[in-house]
Coordinates of C-alpha atoms and ligand atoms in Angstrom, one line a residue:
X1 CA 100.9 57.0 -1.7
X2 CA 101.9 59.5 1.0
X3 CA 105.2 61.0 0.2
X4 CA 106.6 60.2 4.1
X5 CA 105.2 56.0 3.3
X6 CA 106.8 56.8 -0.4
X7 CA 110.8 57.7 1.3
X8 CA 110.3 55.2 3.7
X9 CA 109.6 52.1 1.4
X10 CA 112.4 53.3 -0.9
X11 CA 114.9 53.2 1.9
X12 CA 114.0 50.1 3.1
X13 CA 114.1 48.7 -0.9
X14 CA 117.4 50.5 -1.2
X15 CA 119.2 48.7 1.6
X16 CA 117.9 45.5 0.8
X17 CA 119.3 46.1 -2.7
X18 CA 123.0 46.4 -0.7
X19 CA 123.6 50.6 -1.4
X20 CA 125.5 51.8 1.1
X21 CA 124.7 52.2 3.9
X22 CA 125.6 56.2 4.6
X23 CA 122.3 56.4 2.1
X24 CA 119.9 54.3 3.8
X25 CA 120.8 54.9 7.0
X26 CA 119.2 58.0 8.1
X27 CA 116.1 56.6 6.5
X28 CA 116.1 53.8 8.3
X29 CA 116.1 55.4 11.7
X30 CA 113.7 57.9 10.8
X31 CA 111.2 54.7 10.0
X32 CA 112.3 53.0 13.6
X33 CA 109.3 53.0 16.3
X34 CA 110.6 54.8 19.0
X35 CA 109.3 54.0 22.7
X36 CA 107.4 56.9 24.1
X37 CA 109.3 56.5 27.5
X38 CA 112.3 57.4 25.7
X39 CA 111.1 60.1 23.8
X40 CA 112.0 63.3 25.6
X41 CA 111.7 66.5 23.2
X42 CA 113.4 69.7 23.6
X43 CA 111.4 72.6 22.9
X44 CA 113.0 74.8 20.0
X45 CA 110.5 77.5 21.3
X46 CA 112.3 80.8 22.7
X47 CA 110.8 82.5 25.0
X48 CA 110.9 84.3 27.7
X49 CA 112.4 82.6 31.2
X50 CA 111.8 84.1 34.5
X51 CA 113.1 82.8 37.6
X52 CA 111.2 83.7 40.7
X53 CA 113.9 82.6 43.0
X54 CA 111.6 84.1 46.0
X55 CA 107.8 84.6 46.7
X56 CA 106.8 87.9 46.6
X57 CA 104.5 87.7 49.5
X58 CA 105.7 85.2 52.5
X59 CA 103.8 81.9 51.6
X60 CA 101.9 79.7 53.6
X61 CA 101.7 76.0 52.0
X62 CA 98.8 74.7 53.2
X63 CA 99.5 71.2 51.6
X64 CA 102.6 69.2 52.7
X65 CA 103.3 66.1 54.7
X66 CA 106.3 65.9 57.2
X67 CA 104.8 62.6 58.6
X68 CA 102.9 59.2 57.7
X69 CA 101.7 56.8 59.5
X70 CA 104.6 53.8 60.4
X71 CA 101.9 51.0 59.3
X72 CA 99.0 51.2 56.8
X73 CA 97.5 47.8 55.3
X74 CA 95.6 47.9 51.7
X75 CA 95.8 52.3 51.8
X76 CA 94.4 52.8 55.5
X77 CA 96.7 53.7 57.9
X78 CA 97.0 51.3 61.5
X79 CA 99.3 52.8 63.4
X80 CA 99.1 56.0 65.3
X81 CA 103.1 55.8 65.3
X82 CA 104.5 58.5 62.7
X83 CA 108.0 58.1 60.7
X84 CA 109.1 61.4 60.1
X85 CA 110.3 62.7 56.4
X86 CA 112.7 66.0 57.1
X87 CA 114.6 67.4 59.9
X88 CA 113.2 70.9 61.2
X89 CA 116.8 72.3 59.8
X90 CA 116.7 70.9 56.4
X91 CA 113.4 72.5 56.0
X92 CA 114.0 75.8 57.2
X93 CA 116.8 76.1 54.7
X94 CA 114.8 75.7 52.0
X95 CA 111.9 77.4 53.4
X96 CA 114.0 80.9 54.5
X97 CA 115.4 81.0 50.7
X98 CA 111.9 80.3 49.1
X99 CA 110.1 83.0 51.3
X100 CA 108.1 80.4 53.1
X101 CA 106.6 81.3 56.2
X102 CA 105.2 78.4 57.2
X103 CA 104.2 74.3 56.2
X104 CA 101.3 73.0 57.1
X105 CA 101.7 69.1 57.8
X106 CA 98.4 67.5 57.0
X107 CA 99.2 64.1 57.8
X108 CA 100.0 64.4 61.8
X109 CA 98.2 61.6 62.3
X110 CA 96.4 60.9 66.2
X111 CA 97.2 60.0 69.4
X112 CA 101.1 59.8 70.2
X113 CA 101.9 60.3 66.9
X114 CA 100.6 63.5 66.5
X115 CA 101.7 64.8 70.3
X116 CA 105.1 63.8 68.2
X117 CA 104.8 65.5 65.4
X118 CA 103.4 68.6 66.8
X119 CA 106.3 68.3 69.7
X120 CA 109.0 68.1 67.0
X121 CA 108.0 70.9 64.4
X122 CA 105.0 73.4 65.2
X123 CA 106.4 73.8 69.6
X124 CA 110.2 73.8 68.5
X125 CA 109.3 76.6 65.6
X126 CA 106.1 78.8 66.5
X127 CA 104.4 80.0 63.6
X128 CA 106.6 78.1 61.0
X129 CA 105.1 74.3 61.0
X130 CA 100.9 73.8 61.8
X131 CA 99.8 70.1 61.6
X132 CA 96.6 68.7 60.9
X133 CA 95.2 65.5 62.9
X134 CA 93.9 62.3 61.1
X135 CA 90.8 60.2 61.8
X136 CA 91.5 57.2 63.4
X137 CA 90.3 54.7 61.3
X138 CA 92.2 51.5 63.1
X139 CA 88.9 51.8 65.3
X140 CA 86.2 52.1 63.0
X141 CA 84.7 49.0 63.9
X142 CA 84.0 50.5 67.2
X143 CA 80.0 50.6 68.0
X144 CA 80.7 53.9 69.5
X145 CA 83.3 54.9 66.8
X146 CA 81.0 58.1 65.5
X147 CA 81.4 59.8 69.1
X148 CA 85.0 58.2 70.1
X149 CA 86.1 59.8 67.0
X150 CA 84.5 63.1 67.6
X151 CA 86.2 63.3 71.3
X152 CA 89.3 62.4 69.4
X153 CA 89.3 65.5 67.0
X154 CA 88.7 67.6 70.9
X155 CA 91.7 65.7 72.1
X156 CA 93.6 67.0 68.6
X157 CA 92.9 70.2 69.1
X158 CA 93.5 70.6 72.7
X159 CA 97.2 68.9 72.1
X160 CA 97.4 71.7 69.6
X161 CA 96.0 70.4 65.6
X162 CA 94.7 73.3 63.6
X163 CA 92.7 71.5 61.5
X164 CA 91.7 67.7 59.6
X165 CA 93.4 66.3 56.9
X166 CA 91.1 63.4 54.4
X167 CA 93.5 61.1 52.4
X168 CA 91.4 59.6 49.8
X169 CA 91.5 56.3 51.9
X170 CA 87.7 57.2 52.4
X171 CA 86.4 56.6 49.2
X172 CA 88.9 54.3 47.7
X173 CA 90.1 52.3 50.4
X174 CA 88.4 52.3 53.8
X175 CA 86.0 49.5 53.8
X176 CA 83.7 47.8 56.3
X177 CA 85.9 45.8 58.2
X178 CA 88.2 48.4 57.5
X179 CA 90.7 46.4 54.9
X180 CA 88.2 44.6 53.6
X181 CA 84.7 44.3 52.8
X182 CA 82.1 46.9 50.7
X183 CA 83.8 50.7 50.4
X184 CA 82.4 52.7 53.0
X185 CA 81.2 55.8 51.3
X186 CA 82.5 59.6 51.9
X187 CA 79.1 60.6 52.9
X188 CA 78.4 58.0 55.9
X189 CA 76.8 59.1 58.3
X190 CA 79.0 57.7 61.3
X191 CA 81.2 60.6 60.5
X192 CA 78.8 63.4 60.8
X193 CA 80.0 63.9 64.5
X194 CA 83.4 64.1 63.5
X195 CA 82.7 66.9 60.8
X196 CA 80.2 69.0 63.3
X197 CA 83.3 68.9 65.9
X198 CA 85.6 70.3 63.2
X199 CA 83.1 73.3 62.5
X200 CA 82.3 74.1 66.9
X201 CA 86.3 74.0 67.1
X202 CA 87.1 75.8 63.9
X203 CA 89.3 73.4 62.2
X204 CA 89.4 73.0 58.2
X205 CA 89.2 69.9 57.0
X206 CA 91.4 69.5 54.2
X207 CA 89.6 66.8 52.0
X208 CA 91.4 64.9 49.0
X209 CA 88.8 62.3 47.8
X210 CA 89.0 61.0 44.5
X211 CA 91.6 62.0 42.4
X212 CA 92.6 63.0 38.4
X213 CA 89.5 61.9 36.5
X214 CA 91.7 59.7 34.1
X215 CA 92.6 57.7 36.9
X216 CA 89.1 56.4 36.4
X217 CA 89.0 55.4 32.4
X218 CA 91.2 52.6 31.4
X219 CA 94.8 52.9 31.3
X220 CA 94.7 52.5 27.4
X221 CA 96.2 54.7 24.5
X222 CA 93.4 57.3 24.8
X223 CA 94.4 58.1 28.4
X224 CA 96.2 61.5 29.1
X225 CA 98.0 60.4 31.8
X226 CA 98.4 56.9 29.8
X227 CA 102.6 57.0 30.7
X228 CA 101.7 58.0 34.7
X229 CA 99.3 55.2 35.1
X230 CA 101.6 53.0 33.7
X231 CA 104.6 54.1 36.3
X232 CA 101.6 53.4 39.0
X233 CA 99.3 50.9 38.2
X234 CA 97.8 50.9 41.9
X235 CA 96.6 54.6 40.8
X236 CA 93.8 53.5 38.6
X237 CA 90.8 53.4 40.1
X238 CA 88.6 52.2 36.8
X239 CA 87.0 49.1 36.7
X240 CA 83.7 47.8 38.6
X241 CA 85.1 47.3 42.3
X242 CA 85.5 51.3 42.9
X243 CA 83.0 54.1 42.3
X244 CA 83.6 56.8 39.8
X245 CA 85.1 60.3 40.3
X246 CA 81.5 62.1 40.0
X247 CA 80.0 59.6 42.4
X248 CA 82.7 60.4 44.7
X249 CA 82.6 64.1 44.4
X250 CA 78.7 64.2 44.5
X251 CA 79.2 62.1 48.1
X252 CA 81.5 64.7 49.2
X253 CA 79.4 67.4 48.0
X254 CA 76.3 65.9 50.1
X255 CA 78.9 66.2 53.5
X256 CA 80.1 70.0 52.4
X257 CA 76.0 70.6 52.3
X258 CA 74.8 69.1 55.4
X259 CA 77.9 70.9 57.8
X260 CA 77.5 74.4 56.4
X261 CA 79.2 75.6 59.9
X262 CA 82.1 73.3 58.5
X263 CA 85.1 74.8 56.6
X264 CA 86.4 72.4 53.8
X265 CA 89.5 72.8 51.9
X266 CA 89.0 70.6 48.7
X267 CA 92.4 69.8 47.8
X268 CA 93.9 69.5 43.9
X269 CA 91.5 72.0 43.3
X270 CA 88.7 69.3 44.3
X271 CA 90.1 66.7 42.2
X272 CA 88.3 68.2 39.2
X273 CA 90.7 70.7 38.0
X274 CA 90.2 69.4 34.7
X275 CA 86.6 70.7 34.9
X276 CA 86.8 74.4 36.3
X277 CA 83.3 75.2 35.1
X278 CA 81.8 72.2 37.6
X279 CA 84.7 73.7 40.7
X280 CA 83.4 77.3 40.3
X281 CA 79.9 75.8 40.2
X282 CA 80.2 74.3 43.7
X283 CA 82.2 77.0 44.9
X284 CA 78.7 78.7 44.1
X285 CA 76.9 76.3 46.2
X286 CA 78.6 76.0 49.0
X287 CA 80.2 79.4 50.7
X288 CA 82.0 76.8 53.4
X289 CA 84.4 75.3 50.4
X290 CA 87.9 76.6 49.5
X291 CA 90.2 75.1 47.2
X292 CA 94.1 74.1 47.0
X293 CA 96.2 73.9 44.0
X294 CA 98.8 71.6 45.1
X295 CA 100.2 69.2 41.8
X296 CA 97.3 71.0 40.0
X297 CA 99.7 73.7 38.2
X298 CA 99.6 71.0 35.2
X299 CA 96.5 71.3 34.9
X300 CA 95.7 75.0 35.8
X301 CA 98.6 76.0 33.5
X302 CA 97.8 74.0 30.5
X303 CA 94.4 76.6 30.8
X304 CA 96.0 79.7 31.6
X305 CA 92.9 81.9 30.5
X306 CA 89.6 80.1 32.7
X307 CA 93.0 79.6 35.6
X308 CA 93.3 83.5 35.3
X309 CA 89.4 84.0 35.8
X310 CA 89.1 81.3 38.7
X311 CA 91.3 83.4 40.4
X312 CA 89.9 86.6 39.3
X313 CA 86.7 85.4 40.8
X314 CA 87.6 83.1 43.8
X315 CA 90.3 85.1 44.8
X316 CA 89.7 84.5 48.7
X317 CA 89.1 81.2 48.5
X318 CA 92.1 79.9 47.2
X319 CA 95.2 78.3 48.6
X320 CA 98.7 77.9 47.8
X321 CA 99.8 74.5 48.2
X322 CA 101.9 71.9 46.5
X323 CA 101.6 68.4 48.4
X324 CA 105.5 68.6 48.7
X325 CA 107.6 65.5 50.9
X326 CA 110.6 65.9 51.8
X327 CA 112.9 63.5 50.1
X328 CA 110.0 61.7 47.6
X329 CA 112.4 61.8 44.7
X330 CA 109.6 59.2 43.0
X331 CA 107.0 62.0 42.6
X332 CA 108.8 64.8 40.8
X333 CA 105.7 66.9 40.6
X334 CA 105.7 67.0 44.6
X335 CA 109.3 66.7 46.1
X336 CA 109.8 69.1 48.9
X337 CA 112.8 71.5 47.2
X338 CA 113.6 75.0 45.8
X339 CA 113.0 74.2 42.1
X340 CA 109.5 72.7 43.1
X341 CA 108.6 76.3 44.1
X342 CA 110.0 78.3 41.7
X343 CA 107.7 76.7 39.3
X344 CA 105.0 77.2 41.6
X345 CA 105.9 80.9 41.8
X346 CA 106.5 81.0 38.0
X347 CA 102.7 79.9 37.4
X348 CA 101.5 82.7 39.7
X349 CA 103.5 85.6 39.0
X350 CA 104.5 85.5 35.7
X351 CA 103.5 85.6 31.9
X352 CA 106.2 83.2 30.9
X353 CA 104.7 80.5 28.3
X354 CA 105.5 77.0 28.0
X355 CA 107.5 75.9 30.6
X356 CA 107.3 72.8 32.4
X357 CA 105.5 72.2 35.6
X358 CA 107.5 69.5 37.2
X359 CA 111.2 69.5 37.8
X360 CA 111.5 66.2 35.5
X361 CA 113.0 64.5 32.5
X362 CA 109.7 64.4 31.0
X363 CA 106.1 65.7 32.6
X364 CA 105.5 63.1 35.2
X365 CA 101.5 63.9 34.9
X366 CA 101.4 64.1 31.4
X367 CA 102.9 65.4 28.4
X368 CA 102.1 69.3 28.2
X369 CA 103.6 72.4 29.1
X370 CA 102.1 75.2 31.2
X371 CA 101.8 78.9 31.0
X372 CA 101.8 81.4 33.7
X373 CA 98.8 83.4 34.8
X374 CA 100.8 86.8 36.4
X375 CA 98.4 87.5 39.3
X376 CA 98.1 91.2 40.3
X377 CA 99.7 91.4 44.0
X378 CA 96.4 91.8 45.9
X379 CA 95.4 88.5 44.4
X380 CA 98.7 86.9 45.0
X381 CA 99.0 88.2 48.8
X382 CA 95.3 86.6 49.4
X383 CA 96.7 83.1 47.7
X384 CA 100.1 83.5 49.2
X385 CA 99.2 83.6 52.9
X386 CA 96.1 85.6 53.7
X387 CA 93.3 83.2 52.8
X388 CA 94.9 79.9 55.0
X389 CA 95.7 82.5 57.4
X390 CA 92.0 83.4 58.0
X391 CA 91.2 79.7 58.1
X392 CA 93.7 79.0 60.5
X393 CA 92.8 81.7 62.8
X394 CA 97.1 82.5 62.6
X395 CA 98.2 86.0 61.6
X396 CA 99.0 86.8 58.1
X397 CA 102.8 86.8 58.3
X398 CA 103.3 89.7 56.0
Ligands
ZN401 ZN1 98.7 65.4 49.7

């Protein structure tokens, strides 16, 4: 017998006999199960603790969203109607003390709603808010949706959208008759227009399809993001009526291939952060892909040394970005405030060591802590602001 199994049968034996209980107490409790959503560890580790209250370069987030859709029906949005998340003001508080220059807001949506949302940020603040249209998938049962929705990215960019933002609605959630029916696939070809119009009018398309791998294994005891999964059970993705992460990710890979002239941003770090051998290999492949790292500092941090070479080697194709919303206290790992950057910042510029990567009672994405991969300053100007700059086609703010 194990001495731990040896104290804990005697305790139990010695309060049954009646001892006292200031004996068998401690015992007892030691022996008690303890539910892991109330386990919340403090570190007795003592290290160093930087704050970075400011970035050192002004930062362009490439990944936010200031705006959704007003109506969406099984994950696709039906409305081109926005509800806005964060008045102008608020944002620019937090944005002047953070030493960000400016937010991209990827989901502007189309139509109205994006005249709106382009009226009510990037017009009233030049060169502090871009938005980024959305397809309008309400009309995909159109016979002549492939051109309407070509004109429509035109129409986007005349009323002033620098670019096309993919929710991972296509893959997961747009289907034939739109909410319902067989999963239309990332690679149809009905939106080849719509990708050649985003290459003639320079506009990135930011592209989030699939997401965490783990999302697609069962939501069982061996799953790293087991206590995430089972906050959000609408998250997993496993199971035999959706496709898995590598079929999704070879489909986008066939779209990034046949539009070479096309600039993606692969957002998460392409969903396969997880797997930075298989990101760098398609950043080989394909010269006309750039990655984001929004809510991917978990997983970049946790491997601080291939991170640190990633960057070393794809230094200006990398984004910074953190998927924030203003006032989505449910995600900690992406609310739209000053702690959210700091750790951000922290990552990039600093050696600390194990330190947590959302601002959260416990790590909302699963139970590690990260480490920071101190960029040298050209590296961190290029993340910061010069790289989305370039694919923009907006100055570098500094
Ligand atoms: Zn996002």
């Amino acid at each position: 017998m194990k001495r731990r199994n040896f104290l804990t049968s005697a305790g139990l034996s010695i309060a049954a006999a009646g001892m006292p209980s200031g004996n068998a107490a401690p015992q007892q409790a030691a022996s008690k199960p303890l539910d892991i959503s109330e386990y919340e560890p403090k570190s007795m580790l003592r290290v160093k603790e930087t704050l970075v209250a400011r970035a050192r370069f002004p930062v362009i987030d490439i990944h936010t969203h200031l705006s959704f859709s007003k109506k969406a029906v099984n994950g696709v949005q039906m409305s081109d109607e926005r509800t806005f998340l964060g008045t102008p003001q608020e944002l620019l508080a937090v944005m002047d003390r953070k030493n960000l220059a400016a937010m991209v807001n990827l989901t502007g949506g189309y139509g109205k709603g994006l005249e709106d949302a382009i009226a009510r940020y990037d017009n009233a603040y030049p060169g502090r808010f871009y938005t980024f249209t959305e397809p309008w998938y309400s009309r995909f049962k159109e016979p002549n949706y492939p051109s309407f929705q070509a004109s429509a990215i035109e129409d986007a960019h005349r009323a002033g959208a620098k670019g096309l933002k993919i929710l991972k609605t296509l893959g997961l959630y747009l289907r034939e008759d739109i909410t319902s029916g067989k999963l239309v696939t990332v690679d149809d070809a009905r939106f080849d227009p719509m990708w050649d119009a985003c290459g003639r009018l320079k506009m990135p398309v930011a592209i989030h399809v699939s997401d965490p791998v783990a999302f697609f294994t069962p939501t069982d005891r061996f799953n790293e993001r087991y206590e995430e999964l089972n906050n959000h059970p609408d998250w997993s993705f496993y199971g035999p009526d959706f496709p898995s992460n590598a079929q999704i990710l070879e489909a986008r890979n066939r779209v990034i291939a046949r539009h070479p002239k096309t600039q993606f941003i692969v957002l998460h770090v392409g969903n396969f952060a997880e797997d930075l051998e298989n990101v760098s290999a398609n950043m080989d492949r394909f010269p006309n892909m750039s990655v984001e790292i929004g809510a991917r500092v978990g997983e970049l941090g946790r491997q601080p040394r291939a991170a640190r070479k990633f960057f070393d080697r794809f230094q200006d194709r990398i984004l910074f970005g953190t998927d924030a919303v203003p006032h989505g206290d449910e995600f900690p790992q992406q609310v739209f405030n000053d702690k959210l950057y700091e750790i951000y910042f922290r990552f990039l510029e600093t050696d600390d060591e194990y330190f947590d990567y959302a601002p959260a009672r416990v790590p909302p994405q699963g139970r590690w802590r990260i480490y920071g991969i101190q960029l040298p300053d050209s590296i961190l100007h290029k993340v910061y602001n010069q790289n989305a700059a370039r694919l923009l086609g907006v100055p570098s703010p500094g």
